[in-house]
Tab-separated table of C-alpha atoms in Angstrom:
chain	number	residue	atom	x	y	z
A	8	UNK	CA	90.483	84.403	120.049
A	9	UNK	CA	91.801	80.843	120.669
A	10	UNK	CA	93.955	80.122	117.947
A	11	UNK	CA	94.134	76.023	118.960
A	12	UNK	CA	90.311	75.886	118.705
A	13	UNK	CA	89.832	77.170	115.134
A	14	UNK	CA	87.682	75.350	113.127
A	15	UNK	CA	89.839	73.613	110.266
A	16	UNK	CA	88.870	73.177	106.614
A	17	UNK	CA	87.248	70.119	105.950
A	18	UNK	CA	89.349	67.654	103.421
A	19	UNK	CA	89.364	68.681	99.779
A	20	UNK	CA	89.069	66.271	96.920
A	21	UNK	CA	92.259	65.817	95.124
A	22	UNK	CA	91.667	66.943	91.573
A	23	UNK	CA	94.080	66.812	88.519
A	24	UNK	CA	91.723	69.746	86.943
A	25	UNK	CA	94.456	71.274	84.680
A	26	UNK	CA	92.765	74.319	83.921
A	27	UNK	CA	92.692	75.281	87.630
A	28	UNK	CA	96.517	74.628	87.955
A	29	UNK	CA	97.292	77.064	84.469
A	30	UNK	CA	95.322	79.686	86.277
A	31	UNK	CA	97.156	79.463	89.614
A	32	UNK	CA	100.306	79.571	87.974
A	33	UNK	CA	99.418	82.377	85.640
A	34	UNK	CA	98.125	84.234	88.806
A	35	UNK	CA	101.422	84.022	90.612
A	36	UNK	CA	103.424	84.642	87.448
A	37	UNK	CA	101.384	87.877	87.322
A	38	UNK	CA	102.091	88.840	90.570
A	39	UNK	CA	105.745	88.626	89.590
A	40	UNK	CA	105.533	90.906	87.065
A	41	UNK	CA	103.954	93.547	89.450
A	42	UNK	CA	106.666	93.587	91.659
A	43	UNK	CA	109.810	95.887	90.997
A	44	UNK	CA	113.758	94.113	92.130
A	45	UNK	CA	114.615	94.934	95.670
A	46	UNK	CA	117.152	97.972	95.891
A	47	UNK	CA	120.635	97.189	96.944
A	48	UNK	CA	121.580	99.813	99.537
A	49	UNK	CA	125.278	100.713	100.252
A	50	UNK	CA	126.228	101.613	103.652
A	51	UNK	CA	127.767	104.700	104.932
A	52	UNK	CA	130.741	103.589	106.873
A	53	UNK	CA	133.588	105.998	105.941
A	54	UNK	CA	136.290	104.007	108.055
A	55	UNK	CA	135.856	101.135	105.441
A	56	UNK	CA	135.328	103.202	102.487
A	57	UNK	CA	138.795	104.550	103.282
A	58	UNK	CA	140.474	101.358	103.401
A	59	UNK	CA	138.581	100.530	99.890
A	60	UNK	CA	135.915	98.312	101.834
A	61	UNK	CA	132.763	98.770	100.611
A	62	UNK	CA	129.236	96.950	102.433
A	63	UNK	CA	125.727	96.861	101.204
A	64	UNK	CA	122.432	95.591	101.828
A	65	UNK	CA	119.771	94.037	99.760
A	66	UNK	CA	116.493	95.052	101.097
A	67	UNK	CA	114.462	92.524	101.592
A	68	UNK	CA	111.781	94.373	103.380
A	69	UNK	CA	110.478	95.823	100.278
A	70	UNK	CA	108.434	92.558	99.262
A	71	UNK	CA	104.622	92.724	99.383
A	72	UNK	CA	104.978	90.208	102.316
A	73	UNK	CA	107.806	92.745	103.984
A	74	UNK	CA	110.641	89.747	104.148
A	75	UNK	CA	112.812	87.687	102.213
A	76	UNK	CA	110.676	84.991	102.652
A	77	UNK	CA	108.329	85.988	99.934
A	78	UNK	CA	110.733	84.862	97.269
A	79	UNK	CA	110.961	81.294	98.950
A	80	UNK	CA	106.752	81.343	99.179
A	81	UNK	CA	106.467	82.009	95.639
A	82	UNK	CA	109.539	79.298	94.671
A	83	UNK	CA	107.476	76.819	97.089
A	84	UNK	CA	103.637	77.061	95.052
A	85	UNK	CA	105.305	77.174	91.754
A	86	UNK	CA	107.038	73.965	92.916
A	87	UNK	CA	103.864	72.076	94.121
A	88	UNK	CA	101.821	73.093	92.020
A	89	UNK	CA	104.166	71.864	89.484
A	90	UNK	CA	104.075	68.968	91.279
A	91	UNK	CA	100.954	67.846	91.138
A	92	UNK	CA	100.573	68.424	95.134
A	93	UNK	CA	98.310	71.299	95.119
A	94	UNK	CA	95.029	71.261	93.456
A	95	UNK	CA	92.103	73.606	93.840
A	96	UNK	CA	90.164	73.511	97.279
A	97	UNK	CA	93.863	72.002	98.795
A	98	UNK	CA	94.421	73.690	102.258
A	99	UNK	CA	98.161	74.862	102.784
A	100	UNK	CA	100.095	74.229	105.670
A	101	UNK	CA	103.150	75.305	106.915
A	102	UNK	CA	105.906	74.836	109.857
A	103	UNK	CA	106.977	78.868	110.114
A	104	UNK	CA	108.263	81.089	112.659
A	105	UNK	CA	106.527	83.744	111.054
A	106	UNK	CA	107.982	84.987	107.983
A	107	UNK	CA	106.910	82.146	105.476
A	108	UNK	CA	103.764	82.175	106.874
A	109	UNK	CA	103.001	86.059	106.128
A	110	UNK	CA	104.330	85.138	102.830
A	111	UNK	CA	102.407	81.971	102.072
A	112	UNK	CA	99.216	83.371	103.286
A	113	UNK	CA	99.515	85.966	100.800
A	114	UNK	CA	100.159	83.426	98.089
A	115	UNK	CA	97.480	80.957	99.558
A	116	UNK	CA	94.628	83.969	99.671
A	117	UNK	CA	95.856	84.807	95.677
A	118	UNK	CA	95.021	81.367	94.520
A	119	UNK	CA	91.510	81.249	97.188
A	120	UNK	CA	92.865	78.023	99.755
A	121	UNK	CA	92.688	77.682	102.941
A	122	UNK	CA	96.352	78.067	105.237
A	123	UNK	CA	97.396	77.062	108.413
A	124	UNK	CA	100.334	77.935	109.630
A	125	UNK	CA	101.649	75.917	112.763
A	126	UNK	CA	104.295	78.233	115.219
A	127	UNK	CA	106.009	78.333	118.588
A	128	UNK	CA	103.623	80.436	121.146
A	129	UNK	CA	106.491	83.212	121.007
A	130	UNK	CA	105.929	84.366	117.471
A	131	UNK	CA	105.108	87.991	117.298
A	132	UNK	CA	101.876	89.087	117.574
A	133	UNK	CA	102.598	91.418	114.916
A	134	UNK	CA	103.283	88.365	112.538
A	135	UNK	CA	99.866	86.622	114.158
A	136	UNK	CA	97.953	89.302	113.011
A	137	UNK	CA	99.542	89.334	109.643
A	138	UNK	CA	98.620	85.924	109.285
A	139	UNK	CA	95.008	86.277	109.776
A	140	UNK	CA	94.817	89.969	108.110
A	141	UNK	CA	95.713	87.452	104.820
A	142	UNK	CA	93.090	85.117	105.715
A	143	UNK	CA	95.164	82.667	107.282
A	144	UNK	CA	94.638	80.664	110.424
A	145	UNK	CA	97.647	80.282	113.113
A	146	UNK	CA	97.810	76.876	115.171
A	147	UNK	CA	100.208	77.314	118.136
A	148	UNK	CA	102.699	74.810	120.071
A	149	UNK	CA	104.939	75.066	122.759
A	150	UNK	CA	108.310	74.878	121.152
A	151	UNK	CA	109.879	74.990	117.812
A	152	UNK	CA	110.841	71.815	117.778
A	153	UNK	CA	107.053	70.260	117.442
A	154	UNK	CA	106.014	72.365	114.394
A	155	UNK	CA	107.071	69.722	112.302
A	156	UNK	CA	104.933	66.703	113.418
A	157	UNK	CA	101.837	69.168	114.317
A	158	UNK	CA	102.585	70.557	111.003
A	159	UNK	CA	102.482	67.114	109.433
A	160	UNK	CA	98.987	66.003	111.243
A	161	UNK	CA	97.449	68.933	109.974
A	162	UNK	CA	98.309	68.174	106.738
A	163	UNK	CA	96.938	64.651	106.899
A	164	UNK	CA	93.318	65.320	108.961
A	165	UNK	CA	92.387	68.360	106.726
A	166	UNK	CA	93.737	66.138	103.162
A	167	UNK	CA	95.628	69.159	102.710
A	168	UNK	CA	99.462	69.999	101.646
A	169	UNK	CA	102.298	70.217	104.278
A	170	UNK	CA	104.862	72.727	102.281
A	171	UNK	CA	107.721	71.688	104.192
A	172	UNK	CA	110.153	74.720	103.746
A	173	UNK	CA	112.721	73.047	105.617
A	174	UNK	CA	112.728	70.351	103.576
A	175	UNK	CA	112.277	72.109	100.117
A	176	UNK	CA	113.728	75.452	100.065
A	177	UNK	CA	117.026	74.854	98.791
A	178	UNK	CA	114.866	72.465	95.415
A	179	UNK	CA	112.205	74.959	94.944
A	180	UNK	CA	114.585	77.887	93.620
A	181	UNK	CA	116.181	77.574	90.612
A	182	UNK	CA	119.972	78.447	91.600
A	183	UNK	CA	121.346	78.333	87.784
A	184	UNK	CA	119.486	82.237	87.859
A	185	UNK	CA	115.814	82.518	86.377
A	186	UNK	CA	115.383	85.599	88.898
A	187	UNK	CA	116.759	84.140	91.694
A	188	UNK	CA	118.324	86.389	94.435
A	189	UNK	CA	121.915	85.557	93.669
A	190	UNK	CA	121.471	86.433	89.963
A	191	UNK	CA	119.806	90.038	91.320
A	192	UNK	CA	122.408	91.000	93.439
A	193	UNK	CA	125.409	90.269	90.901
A	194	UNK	CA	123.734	92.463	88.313
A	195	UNK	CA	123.271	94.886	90.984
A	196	UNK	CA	126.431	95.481	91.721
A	197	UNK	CA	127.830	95.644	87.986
A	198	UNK	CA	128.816	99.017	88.836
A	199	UNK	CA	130.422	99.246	91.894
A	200	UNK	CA	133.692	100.150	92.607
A	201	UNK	CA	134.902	96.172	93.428
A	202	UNK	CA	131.505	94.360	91.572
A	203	UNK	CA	131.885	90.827	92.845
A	204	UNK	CA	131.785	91.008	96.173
A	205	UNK	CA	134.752	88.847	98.136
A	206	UNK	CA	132.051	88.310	101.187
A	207	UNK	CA	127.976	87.455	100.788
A	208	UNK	CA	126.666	87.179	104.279
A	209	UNK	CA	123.223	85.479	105.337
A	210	UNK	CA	121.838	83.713	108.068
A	211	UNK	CA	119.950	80.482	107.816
A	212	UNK	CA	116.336	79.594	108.530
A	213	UNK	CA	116.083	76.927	105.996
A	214	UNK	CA	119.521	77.287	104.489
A	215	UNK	CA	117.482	77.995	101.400
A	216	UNK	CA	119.117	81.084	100.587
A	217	UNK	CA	122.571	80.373	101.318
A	218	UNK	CA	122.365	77.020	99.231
A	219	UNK	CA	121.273	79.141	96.012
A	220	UNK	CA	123.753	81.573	96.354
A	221	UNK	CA	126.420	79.142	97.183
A	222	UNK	CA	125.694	77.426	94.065
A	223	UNK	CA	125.032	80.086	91.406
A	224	UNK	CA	128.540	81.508	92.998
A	225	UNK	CA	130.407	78.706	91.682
A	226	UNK	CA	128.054	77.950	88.794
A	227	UNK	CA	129.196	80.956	87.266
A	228	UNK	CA	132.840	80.743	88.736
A	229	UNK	CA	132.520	84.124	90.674
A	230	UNK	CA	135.530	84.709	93.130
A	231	UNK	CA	132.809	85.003	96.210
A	232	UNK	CA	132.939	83.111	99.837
A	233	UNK	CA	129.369	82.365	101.469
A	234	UNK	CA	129.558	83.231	105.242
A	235	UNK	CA	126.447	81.846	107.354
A	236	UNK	CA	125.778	84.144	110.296
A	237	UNK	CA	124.678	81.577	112.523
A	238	UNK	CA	122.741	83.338	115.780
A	239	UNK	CA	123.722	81.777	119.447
A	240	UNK	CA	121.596	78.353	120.540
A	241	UNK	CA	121.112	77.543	116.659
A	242	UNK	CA	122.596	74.101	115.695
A	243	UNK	CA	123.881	74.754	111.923
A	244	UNK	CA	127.556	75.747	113.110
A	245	UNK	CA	128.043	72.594	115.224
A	246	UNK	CA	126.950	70.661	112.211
A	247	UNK	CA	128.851	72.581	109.547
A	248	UNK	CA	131.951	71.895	111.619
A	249	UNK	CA	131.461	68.444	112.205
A	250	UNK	CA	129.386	66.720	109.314
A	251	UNK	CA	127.208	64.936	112.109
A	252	UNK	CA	123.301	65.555	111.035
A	253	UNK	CA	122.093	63.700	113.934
A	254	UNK	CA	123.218	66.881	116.319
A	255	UNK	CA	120.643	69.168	118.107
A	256	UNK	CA	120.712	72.338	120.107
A	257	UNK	CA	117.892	74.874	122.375
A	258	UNK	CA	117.280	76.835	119.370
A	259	UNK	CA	117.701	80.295	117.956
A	260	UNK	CA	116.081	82.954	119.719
A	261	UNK	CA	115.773	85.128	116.894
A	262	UNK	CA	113.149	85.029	114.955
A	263	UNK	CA	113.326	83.739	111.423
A	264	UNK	CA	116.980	82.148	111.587
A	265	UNK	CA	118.860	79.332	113.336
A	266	UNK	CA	117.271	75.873	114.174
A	267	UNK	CA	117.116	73.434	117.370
A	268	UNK	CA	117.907	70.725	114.157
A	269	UNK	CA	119.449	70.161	111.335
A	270	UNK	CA	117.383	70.908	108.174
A	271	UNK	CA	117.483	68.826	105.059
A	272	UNK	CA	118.060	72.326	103.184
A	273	UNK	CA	120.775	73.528	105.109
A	274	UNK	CA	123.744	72.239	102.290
A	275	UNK	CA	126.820	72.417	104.214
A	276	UNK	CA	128.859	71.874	100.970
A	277	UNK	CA	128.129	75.374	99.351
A	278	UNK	CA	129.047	77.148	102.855
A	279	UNK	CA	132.720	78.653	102.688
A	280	UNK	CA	132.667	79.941	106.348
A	281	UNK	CA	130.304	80.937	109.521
A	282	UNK	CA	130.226	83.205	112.218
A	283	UNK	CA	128.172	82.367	115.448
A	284	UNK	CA	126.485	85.763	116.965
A	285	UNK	CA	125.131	86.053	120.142
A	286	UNK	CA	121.873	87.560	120.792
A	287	UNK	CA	123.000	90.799	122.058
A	288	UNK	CA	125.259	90.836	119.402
A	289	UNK	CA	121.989	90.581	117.104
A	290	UNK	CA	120.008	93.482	119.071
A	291	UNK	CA	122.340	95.514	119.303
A	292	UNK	CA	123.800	95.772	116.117
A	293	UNK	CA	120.307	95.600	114.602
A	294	UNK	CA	119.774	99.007	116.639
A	295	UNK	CA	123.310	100.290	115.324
A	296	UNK	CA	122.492	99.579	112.072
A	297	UNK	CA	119.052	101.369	112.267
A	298	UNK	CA	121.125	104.095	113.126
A	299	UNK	CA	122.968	104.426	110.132
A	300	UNK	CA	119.950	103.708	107.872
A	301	UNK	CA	117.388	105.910	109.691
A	302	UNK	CA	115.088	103.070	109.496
A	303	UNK	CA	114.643	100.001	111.505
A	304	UNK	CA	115.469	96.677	110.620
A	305	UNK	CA	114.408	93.342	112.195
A	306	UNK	CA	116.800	91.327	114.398
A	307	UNK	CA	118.196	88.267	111.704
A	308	UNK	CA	119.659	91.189	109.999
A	309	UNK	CA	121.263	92.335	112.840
A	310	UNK	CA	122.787	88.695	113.173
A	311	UNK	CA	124.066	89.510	109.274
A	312	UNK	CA	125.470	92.803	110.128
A	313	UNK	CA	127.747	91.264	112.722
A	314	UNK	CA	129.415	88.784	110.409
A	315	UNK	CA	129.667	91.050	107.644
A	316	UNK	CA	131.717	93.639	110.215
A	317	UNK	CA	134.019	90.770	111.725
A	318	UNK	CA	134.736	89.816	107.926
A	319	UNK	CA	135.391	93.648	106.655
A	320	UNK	CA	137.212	94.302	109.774
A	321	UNK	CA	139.354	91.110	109.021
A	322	UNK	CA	140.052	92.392	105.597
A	323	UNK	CA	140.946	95.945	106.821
A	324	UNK	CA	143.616	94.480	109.117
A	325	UNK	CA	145.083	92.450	106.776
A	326	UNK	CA	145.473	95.121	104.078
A	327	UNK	CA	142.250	93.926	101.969
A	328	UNK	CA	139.792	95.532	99.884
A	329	UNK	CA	136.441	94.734	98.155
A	330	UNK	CA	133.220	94.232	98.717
A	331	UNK	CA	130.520	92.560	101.441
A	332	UNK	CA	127.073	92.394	100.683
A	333	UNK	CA	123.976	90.851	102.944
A	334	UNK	CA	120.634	90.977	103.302
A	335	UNK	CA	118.219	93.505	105.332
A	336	UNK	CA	115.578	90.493	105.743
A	337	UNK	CA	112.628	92.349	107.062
A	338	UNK	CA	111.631	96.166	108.384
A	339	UNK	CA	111.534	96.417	112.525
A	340	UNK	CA	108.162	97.298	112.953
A	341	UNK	CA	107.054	94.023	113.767
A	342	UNK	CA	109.381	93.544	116.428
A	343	UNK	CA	108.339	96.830	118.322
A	344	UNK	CA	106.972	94.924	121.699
A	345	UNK	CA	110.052	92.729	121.649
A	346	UNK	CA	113.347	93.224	120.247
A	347	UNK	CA	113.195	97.077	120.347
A	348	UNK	CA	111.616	97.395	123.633
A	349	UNK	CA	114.416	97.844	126.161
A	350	UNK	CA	112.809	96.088	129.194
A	351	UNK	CA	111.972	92.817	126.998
A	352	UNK	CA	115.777	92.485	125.804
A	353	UNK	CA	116.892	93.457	129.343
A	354	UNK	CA	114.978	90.142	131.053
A	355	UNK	CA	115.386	87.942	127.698
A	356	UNK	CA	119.282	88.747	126.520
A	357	UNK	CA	120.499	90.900	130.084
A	358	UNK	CA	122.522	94.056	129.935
A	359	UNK	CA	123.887	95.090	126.071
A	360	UNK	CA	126.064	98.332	127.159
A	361	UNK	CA	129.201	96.650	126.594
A	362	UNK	CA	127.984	94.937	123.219
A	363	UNK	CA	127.192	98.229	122.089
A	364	UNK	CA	130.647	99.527	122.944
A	365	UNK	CA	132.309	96.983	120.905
A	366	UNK	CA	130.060	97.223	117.619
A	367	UNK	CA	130.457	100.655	117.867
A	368	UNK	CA	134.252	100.403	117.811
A	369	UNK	CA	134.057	97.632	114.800
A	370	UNK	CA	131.158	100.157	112.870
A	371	UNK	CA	133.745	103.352	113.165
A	372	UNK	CA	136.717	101.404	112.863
A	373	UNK	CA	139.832	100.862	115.524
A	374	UNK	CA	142.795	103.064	115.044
């Protein structure tokens, strides 16, 4: 099936119908209430326990959508809808490397619109067929860096609603708490051995995430430092280092986090500290780490895992203890023809044997 070719919805009438908004709203509220917290998993990794270092990871994965995303999909209709932006009949569109997309289609197919979600031709086909198994429709381009105008004439030729997530992540969650993440994890870890964790570790996409955990951390004067786990070719680092929006890089190559520019939600202000991660880094720690779970886990939280060992290893040289916490973003299944099939990472990333020698040391700890 040619994805370019497929036959878009015709424009919809803008209506103000009020009763149709209540019921999408109620609908999505609903959903809400159907779906349990995500568990916060601590990880075995007895060379940090020792030194009174404990890490865990909120699973993401457990979402009806399988990602963190479907917390920012559901912050994103409330918003327009809210809004005034998205009436009934209004066809969605969205700029996604995947994630979002799975996420908004499911929201999109709750309240009966159309979606189109514009990618890069590299998005998995796992995601692809995600996409359309939730009644969405995927429109490819060549490179990330075009979703955003393709994205935007979409939009405009079908009357429809560009979401934007780049542009509205970080305003479409309420960081004061209401359910965010931020709020979920602290309560989570009420009883823990050190409950506020000195690290929280996440990578950036939209910078979404890391802006409302940034600011509920200081909000509610918790001692925690944001780290952004930044993966190799993304631009955020050069930016958070130098203040200059204007920069841009090749891009991320994996999937979900890191951008070729600088988003408008990426708030460098509430960032305390980044780490940039290569992408055998990533893979292979994403393998490690399936390892010690027994599960698999998608590449951005391999990128995570990284930071969050360079930080507790930090801390266990200098005598430190507490807590790290990240986020297991999404399960590995849908990366089974790429990131976890040995050929694919040998052509795209080369030879990982000595990346896996060194995360192995900083997993089990140097002595």
């Amino acid at each position: 099936m040619d994805h370019h070719h497929t036959p878009l919805p015709s424009p919809a009438p803008a209506s103000s119908h009020p009763g149709w908004r209540d019921q999408a709203i109620a609908k999505i509220e609903a959903d809400y209430q159907r779906s349990a917290d995500t568990h916060l998993i601590p990880l075995n990794l007895p060379c940090y326990a020792q030194a009174g270092i404990d890490l865990y990871l909120k699973d993401e994965s457990t979402h009806p959508t399988g990602s963190l995303k479907h917390r920012l999909a559901r912050s994103l209709f409330l918003y327009a809808l809210c809004n005034g932006w998205v009436h009934e009949g209004t066809t969605i569109v969205e700029a996604s490397s995947g994630s979002t997309a799975v996420s908004e289609a499911y929201f999109a197919r709750l309240l009966g619109l159309p979606f189109v979600a514009v990618m890069p031709q590299s998005t998995s086909p796992e995601k692809v067929a995600q996409i359309e198994f939730l009644g969405g429709r995927c429109h490819f381009v060549g490179h990330a860096g075009e979703v955003y105008d393709a994205a935007r004439a979409l939009a405009q030729r079908t009357g429809g609603h560009y979401m934007d997530q780049f542009t509205y992540a970080e305003r479409a969650t309420d960081w004061r708490g209401n359910n965010n993440i931020a709020q979920s994890m602290f309560q989570q870890m009420r009883m823990e051995r050190h409950p506020v964790p000195r690290w929280i570790v996440v990578g950036a996409g939209t910078g979404g995430t890391s802006a409302t955990i940034g600011r509920f951390v200081r909000y509610m004067r918790y001692n925690s430092q944001v780290c952004v786990a930044d993966p190799e070719g993304s631009v955020f680092h050069a930016y958070w280092r130098s203040g200059d929006a204007s920069l841009t890089a090749p891009g991320s190559r994996i999937e979900g986090i890191g951008r070729p520019r600088v988003e408008p939600s990426f708030i460098r202000g509430v960032v305390d500290h980044m780490e940039v991660v290569s992408n055998r880094e990533s893979v292979t720690a994403m393998a490690l780490l399936g390892d010690v779970l027994g599960r698999k886990v998608g590449p951005s939280t391999g990128t995570n895992m990284v930071a969050m060992l360079r930080l507790a290893d930090g801390m266990r040289q200098r005598g430190e203890t507490g807590s790290l916490l990240s986020l297991l973003c999404d399960a590995g299944e849908r990366y089974l023809p790429t990131y976890y099939h040995r050929e694919w990472v040998s052509t795209h990333f080369g030879d990982c044997d000595a990346t896996q020698q060194a995360l192995q040391t900083l997993l089990h700890g140097r002595h």
